[in-house]
PDB file of C-alpha atoms and ligand atoms in Angstrom:
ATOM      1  CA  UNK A1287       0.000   0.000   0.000  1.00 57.00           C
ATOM      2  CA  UNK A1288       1.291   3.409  -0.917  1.00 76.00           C
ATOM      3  CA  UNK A1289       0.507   5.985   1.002  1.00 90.00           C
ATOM      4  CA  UNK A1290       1.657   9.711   0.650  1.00 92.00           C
ATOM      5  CA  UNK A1291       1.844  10.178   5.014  1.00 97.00           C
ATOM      6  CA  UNK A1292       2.352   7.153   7.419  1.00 98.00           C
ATOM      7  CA  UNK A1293       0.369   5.887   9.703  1.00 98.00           C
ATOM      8  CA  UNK A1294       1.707   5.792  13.495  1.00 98.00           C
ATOM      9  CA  UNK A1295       0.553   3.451  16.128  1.00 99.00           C
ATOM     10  CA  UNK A1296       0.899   4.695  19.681  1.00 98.00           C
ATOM     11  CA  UNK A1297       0.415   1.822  22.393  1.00 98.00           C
ATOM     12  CA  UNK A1298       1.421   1.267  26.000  1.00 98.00           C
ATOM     13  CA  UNK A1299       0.147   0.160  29.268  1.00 98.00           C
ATOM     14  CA  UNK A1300      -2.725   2.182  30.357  1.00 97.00           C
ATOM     15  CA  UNK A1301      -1.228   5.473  32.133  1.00 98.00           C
ATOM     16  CA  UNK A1302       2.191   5.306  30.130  1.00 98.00           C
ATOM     17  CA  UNK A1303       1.522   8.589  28.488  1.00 98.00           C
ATOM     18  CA  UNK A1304       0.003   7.863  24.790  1.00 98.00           C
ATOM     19  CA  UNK A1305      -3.110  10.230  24.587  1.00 98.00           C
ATOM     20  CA  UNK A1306      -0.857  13.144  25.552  1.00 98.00           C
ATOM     21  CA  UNK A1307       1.710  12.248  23.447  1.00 98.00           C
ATOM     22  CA  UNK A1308      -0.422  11.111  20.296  1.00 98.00           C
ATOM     23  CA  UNK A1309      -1.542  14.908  21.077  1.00 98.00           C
ATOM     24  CA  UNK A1310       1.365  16.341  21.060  1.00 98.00           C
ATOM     25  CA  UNK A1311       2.817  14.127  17.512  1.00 98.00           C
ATOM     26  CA  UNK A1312      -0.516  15.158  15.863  1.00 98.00           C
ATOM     27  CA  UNK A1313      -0.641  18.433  16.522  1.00 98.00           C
ATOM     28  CA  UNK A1314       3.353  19.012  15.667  1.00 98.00           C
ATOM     29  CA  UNK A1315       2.843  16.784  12.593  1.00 98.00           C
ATOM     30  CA  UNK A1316      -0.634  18.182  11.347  1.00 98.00           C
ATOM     31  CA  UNK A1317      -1.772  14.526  11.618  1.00 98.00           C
ATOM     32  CA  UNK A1318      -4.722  13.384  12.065  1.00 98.00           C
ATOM     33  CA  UNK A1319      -5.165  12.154  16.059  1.00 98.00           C
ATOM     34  CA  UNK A1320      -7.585   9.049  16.117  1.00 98.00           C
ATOM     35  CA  UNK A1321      -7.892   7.817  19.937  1.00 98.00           C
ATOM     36  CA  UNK A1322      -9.592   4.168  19.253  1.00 98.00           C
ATOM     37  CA  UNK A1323     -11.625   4.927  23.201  1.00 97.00           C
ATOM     38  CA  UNK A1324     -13.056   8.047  21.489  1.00 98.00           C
ATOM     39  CA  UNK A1325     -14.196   6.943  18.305  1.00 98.00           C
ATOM     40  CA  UNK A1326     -15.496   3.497  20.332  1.00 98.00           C
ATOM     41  CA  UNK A1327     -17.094   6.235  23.090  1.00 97.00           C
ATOM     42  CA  UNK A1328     -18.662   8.385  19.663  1.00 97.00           C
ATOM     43  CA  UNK A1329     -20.127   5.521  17.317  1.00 97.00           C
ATOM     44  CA  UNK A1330     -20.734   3.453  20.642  1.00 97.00           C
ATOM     45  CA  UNK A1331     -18.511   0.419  18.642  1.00 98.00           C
ATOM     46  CA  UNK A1332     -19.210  -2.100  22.242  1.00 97.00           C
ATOM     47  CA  UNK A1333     -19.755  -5.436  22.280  1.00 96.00           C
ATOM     48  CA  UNK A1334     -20.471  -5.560  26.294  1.00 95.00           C
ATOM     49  CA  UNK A1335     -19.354  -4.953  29.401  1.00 95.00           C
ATOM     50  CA  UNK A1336     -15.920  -5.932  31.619  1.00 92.00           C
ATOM     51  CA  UNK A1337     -16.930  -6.345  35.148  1.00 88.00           C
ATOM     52  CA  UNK A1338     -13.976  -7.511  36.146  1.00 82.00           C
ATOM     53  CA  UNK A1339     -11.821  -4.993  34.589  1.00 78.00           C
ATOM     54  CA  UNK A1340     -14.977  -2.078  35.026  1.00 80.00           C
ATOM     55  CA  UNK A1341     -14.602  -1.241  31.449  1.00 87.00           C
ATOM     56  CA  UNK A1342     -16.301  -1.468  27.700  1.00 94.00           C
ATOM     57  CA  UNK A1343     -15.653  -4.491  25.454  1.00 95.00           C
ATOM     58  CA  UNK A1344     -14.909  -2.856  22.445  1.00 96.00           C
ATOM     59  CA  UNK A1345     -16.549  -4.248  18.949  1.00 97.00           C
ATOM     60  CA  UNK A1346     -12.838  -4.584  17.618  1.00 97.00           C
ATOM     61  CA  UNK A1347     -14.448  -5.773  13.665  1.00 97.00           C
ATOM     62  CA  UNK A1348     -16.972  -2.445  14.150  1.00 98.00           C
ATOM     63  CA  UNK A1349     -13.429  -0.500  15.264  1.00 98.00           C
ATOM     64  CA  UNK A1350     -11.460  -1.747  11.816  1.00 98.00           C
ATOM     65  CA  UNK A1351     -14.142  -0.946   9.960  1.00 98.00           C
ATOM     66  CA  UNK A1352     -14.633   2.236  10.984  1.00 98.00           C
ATOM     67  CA  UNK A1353     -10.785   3.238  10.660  1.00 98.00           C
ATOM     68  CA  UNK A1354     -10.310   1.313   7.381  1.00 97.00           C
ATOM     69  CA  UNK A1355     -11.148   4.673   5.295  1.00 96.00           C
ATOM     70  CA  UNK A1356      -9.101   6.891   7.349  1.00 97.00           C
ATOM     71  CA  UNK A1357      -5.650   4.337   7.693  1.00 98.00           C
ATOM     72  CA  UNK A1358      -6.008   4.390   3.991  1.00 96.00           C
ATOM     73  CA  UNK A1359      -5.699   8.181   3.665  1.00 96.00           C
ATOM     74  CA  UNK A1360      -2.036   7.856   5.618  1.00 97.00           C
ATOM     75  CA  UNK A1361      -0.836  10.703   7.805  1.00 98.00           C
ATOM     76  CA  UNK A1362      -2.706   9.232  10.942  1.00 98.00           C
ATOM     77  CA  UNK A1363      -1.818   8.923  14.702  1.00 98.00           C
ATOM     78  CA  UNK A1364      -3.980   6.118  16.329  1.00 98.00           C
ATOM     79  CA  UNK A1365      -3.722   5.449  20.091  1.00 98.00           C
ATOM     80  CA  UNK A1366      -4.958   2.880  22.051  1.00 98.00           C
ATOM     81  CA  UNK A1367      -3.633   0.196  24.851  1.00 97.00           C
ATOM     82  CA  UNK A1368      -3.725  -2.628  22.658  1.00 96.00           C
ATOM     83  CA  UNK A1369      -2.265  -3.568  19.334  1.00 96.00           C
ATOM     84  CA  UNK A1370      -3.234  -7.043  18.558  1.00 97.00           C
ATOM     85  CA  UNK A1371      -6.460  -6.522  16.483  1.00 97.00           C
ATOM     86  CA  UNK A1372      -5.309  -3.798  13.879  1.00 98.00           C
ATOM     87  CA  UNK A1373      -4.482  -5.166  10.152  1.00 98.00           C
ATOM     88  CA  UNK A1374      -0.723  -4.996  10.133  1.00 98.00           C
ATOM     89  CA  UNK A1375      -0.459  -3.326   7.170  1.00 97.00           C
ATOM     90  CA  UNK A1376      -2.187   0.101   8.688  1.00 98.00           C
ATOM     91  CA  UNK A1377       1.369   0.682  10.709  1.00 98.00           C
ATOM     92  CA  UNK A1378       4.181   2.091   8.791  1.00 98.00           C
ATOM     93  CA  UNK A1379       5.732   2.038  13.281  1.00 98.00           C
ATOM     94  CA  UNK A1380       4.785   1.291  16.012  1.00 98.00           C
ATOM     95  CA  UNK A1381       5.491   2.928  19.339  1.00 99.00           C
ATOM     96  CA  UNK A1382       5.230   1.044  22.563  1.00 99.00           C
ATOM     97  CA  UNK A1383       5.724   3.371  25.303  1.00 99.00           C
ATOM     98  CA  UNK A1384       7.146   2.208  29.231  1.00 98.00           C
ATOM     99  CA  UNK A1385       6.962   3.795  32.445  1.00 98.00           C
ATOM    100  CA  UNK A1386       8.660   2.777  35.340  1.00 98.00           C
ATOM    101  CA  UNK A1387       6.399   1.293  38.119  1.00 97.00           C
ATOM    102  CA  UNK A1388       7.257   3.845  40.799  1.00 97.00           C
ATOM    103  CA  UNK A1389       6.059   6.134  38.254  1.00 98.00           C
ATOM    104  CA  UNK A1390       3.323   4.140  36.315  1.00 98.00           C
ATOM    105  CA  UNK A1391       1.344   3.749  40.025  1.00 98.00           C
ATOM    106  CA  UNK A1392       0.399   7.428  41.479  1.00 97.00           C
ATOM    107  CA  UNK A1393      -1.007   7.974  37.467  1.00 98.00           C
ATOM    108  CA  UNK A1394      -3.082   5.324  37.647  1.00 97.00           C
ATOM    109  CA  UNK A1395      -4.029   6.002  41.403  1.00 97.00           C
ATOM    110  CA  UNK A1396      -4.543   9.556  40.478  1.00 98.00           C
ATOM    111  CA  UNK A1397      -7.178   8.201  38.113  1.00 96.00           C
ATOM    112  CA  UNK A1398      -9.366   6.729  40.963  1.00 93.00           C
ATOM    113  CA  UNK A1399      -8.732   2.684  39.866  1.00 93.00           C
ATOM    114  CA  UNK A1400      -9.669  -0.352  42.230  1.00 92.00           C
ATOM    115  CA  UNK A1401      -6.368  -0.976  43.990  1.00 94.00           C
ATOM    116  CA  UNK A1402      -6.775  -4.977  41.590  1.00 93.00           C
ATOM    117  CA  UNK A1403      -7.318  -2.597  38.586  1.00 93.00           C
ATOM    118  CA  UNK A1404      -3.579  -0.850  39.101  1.00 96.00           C
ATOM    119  CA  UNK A1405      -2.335  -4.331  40.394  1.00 96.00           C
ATOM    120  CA  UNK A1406      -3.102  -5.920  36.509  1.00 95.00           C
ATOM    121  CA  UNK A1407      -2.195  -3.039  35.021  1.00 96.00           C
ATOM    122  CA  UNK A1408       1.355  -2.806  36.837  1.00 98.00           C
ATOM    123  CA  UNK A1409       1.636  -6.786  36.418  1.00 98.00           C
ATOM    124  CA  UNK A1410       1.067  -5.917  32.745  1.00 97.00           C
ATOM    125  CA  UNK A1411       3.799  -3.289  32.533  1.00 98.00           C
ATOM    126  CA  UNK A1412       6.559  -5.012  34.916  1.00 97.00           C
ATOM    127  CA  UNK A1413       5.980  -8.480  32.138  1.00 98.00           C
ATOM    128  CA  UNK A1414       5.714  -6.354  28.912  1.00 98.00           C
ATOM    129  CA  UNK A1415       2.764  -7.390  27.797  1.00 98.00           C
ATOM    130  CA  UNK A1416       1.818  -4.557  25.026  1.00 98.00           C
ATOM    131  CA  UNK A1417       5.560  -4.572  23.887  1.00 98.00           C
ATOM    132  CA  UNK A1418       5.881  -8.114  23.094  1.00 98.00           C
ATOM    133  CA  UNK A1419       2.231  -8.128  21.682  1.00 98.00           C
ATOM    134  CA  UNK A1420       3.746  -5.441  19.832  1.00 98.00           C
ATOM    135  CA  UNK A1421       6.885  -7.692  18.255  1.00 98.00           C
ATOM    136  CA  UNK A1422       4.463 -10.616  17.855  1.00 98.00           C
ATOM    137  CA  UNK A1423       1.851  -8.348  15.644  1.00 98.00           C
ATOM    138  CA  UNK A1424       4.176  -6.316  13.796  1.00 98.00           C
ATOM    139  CA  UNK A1425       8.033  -6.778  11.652  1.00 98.00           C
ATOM    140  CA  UNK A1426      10.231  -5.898  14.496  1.00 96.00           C
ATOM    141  CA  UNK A1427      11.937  -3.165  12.707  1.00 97.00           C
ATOM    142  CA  UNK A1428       9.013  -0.904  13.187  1.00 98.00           C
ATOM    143  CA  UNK A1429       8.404  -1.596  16.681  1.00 98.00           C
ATOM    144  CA  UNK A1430      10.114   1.163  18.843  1.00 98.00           C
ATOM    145  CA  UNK A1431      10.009   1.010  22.327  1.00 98.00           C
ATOM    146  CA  UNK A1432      10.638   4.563  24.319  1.00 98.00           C
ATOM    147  CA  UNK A1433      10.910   5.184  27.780  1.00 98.00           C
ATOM    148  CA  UNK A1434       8.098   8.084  28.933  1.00 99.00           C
ATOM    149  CA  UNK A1435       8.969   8.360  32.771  1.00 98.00           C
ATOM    150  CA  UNK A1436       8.829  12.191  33.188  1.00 98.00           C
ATOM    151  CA  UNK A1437       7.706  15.240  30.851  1.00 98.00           C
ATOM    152  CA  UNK A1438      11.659  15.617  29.154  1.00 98.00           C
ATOM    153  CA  UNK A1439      11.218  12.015  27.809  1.00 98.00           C
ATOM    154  CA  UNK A1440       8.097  13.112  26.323  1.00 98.00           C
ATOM    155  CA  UNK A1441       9.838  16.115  24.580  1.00 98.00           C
ATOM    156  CA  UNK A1442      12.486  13.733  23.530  1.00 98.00           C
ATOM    157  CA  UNK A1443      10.368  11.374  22.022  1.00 98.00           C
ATOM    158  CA  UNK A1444       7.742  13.943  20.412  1.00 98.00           C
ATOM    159  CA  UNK A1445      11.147  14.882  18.662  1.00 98.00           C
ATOM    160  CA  UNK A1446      12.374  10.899  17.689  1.00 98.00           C
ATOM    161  CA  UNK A1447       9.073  10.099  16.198  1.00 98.00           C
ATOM    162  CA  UNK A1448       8.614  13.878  13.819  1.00 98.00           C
ATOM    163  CA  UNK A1449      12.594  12.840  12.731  1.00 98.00           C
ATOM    164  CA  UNK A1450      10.886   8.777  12.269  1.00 98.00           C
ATOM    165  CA  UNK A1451       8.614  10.560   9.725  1.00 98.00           C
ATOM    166  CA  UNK A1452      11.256  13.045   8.231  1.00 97.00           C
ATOM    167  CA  UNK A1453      12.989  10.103   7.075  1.00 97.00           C
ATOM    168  CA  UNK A1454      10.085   8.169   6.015  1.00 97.00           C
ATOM    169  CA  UNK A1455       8.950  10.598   4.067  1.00 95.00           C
ATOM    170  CA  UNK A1456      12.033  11.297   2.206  1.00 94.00           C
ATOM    171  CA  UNK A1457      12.546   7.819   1.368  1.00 93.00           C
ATOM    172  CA  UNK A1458       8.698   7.197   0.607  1.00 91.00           C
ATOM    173  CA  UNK A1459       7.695  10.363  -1.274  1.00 78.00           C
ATOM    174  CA  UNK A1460      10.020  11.302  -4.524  1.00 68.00           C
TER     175      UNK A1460
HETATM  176  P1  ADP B 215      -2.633   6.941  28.598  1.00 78.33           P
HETATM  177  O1  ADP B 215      -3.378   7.595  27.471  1.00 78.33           O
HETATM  178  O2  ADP B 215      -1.510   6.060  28.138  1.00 78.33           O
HETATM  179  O3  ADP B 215      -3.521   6.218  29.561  1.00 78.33           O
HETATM  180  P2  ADP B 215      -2.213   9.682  29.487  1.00 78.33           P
HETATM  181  O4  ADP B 215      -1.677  10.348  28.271  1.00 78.33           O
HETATM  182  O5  ADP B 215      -3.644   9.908  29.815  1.00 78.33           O
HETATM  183  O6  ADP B 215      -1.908   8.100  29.453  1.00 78.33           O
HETATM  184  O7  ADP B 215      -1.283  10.093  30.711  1.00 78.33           O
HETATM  185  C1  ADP B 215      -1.537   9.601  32.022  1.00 78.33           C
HETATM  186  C2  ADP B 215      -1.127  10.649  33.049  1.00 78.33           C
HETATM  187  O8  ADP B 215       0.286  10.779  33.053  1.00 78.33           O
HETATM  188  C3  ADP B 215      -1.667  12.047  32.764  1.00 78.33           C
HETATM  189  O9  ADP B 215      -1.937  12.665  33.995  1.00 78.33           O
HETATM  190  C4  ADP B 215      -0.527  12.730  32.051  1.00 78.33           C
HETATM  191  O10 ADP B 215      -0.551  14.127  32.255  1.00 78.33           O
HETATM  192  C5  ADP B 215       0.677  12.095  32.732  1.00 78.33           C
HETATM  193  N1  ADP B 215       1.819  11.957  31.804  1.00 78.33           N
HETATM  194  C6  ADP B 215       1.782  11.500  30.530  1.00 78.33           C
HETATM  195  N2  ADP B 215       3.005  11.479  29.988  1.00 78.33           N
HETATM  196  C7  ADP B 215       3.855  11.923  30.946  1.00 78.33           C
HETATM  197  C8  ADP B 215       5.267  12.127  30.985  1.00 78.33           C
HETATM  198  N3  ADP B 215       6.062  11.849  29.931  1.00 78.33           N
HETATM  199  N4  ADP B 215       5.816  12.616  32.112  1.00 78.33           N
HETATM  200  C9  ADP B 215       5.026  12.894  33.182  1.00 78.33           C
HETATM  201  N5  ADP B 215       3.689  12.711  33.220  1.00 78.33           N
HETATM  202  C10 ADP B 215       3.099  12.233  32.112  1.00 78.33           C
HETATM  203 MN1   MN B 216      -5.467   7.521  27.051  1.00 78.33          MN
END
């Protein structure tokens, strides 16, 4: 698939920092920011409810379908916690982001969570889980993990992925 803009992927852990930094990339790179929650929340794209977890089950074939026509257009910046379900070929990378525990657990306390909702969620950070789901659903040369512990990392890493797509585009656009 050609497209004239790539598509980014930004994924992590809940609380790892990707709606404020899909944000930040969008707005820096005049992309278009696509938060998979929000356009779930809008169309109301659920296929029931997670009592254990206290959250939506989202419709992920009603999700795909709905993105198909924008990931076609390219120049995209799609967040979400999870990775697995997208078509691969949407992603030109793929941006896992980590926090540190220490750091990871006051954000997600902040946001009110059961004290087993941060457990799973710190479990899930400490083993990896979105990064190797990552590497198992993508070519592992357009996985990129970065390291989003404090608001200079964010900076730094607003600045790696607009130089990702510098060089994309001059290799993908003549
Ligand atoms: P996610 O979308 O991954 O759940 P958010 O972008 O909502 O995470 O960020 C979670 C919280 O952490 C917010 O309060 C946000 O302001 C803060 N935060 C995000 N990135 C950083 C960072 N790099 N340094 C410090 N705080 C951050
Ligand atoms: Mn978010």
């Amino acid at each position: 698939m050609t497209r004239l803009s790539p598509n980014l992927l930004i994924t992590g852990t809940p609380g790892t920092g990707k709606t404020a930094l899909a944000t930040l990339v969008s707005d820096r790179l005049k992309f278009n920011f696509l938060s998979v929650n929000d356009v779930a929340k809008h169309h109301q794209l659920y296929d029931g409810y997670d009592d254990k977890n206290d959250c939506h089950i989202l419709d992920e074939d009603a999700i795909v379908d709905k993105l198909e026509d924008y990931m076609a257009r390219g120049g995209q910046v799609v967040e979400y916690h999870s990775c697995d379900f997208f078509p691969e070929r949407w992603f030109d990378a793929v941006f896992v982001l980590r926090t540190d525990n220490s750091i990871l657990y006051p954000r997600l306390a902040s946001r009110g969570y059961s004290s087993d909702k941060i457990s799973d969620l710190i479990h899930c950070e400490i083993v990896q889980v979105i990064l190797d789901e990552a590497r198992e659903s993508y070519a592992e040369n357009i996985v990129y993990e970065l390291q989003n512990n404090t608001w200079e990392d964010q900076e730094h890493n607003v600045a790696r992925i607009c130089e990702w797509v510098t060089e994309w585009c001059k290799t993908h656009v003549s």
